[in-house]
PDB file of C-alpha atoms in Angstrom:
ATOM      1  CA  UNK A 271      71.779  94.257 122.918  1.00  0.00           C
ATOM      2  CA  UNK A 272      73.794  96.043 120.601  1.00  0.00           C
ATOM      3  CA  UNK A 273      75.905  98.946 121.842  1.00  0.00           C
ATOM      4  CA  UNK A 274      77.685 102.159 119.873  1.00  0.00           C
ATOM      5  CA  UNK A 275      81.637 100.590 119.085  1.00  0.00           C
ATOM      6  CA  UNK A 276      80.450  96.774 118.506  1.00  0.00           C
ATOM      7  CA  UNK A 277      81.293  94.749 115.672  1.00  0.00           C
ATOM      8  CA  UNK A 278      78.952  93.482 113.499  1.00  0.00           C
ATOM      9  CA  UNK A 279      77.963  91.263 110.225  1.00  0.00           C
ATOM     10  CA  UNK A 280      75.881  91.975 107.726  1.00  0.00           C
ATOM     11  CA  UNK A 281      73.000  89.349 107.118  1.00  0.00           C
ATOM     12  CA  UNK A 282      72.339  90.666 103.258  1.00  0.00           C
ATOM     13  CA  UNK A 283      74.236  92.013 100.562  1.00  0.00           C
ATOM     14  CA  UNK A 284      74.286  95.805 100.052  1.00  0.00           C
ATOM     15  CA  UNK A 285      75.087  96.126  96.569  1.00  0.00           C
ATOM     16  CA  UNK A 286      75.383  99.799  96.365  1.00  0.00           C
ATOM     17  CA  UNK A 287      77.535 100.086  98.973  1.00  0.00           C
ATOM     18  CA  UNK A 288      79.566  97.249  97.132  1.00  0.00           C
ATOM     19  CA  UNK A 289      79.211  94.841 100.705  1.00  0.00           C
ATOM     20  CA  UNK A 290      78.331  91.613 101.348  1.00  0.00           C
ATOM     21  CA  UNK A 291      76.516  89.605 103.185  1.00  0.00           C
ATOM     22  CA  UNK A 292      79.560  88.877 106.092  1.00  0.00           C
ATOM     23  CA  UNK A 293      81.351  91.751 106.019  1.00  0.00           C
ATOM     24  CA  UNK A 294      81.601  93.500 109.221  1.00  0.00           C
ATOM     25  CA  UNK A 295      80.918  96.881 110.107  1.00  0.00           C
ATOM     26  CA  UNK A 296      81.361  99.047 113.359  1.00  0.00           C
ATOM     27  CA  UNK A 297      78.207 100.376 115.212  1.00  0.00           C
ATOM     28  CA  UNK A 298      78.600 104.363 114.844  1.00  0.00           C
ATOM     29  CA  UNK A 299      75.048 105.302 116.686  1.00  0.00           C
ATOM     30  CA  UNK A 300      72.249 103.145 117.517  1.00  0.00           C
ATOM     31  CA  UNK A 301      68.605 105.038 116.490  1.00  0.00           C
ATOM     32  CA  UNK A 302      65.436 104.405 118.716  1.00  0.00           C
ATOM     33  CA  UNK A 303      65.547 101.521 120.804  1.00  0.00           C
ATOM     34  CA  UNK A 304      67.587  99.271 118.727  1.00  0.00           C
ATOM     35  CA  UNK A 305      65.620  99.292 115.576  1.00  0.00           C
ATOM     36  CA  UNK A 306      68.308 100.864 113.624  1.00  0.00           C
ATOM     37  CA  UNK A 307      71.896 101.624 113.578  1.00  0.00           C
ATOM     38  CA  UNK A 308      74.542 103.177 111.409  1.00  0.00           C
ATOM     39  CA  UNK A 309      77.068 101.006 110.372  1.00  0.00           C
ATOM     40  CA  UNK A 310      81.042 101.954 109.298  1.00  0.00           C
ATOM     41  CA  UNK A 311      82.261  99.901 107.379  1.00  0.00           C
ATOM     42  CA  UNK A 312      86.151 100.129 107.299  1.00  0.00           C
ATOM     43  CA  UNK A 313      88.781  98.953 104.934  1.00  0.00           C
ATOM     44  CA  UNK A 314      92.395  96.826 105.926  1.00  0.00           C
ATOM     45  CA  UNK A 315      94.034 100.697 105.840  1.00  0.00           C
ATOM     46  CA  UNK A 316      91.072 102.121 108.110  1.00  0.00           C
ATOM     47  CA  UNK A 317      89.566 104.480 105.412  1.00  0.00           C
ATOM     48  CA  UNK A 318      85.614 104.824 105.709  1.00  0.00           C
ATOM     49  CA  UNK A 319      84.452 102.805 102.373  1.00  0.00           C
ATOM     50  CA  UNK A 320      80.812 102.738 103.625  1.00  0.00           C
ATOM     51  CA  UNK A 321      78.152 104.196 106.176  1.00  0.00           C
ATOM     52  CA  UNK A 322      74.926 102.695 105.954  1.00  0.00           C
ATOM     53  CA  UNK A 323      71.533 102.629 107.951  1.00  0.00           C
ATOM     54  CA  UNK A 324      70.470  99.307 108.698  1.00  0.00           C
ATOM     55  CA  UNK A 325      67.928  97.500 110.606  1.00  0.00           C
ATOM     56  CA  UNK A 326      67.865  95.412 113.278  1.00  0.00           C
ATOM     57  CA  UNK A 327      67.049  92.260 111.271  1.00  0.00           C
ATOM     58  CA  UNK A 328      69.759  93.081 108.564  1.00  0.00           C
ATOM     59  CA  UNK A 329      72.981  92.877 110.972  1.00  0.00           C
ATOM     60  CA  UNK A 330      74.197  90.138 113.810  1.00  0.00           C
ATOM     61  CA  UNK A 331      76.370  91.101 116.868  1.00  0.00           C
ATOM     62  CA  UNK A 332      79.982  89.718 116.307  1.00  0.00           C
ATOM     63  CA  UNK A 333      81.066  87.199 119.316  1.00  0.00           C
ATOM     64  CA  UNK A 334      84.536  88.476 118.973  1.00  0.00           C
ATOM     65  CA  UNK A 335      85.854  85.353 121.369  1.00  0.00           C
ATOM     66  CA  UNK A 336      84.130  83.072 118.802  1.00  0.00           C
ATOM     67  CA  UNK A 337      84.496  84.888 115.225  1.00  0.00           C
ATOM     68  CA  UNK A 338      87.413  84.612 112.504  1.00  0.00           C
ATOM     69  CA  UNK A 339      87.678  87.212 110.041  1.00  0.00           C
ATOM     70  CA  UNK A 340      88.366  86.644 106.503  1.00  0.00           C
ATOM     71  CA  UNK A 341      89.376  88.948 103.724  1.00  0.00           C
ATOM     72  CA  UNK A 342      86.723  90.265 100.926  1.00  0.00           C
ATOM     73  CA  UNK A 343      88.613  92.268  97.831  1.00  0.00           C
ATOM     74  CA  UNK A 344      86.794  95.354  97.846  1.00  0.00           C
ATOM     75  CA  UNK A 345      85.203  95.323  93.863  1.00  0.00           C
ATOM     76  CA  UNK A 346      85.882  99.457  93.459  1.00  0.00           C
ATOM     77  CA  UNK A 347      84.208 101.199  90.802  1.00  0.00           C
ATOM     78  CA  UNK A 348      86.679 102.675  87.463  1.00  0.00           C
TER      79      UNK A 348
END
């Protein structure tokens, strides 16, 4: 189950959004019974870069006892 406040990875790259398929995100509300969920993505400084609907299928629950984290350079738009 995955819960409002859990971490989680993206399974697929959401271009638009400028996120990849890794990057990890922060469950901001879960919609029906766990078909969807808004995602916040965060940067190092703890702005809001992203908030994006995804489905169930399109994000994994991070093990946070079992997970490293790895830096992606953010590609911003000039």
């Amino acid at each position: 189950m995955i819960h409002e406040n859990d971490l989680v990875a993206i399974l697929i790259d959401l271009t638009g959004a400028k996120l990849v398929r890794g990057d990890i995100g922060t469950i901001a509300m879960v919609h029906g019974n766990q078909q969807a969920f808004e995602v916040e993505f965060v940067n190092a400084a703890g702005k809001t870069i992203a908030v994006e609907t995804l489905y169930r299928d399109q994000v994994r629950k991070i093990d946070q006892e079992m997970a490293v984290l790895h830096v992606s350079e953010l590609q911003l738009a000039v």
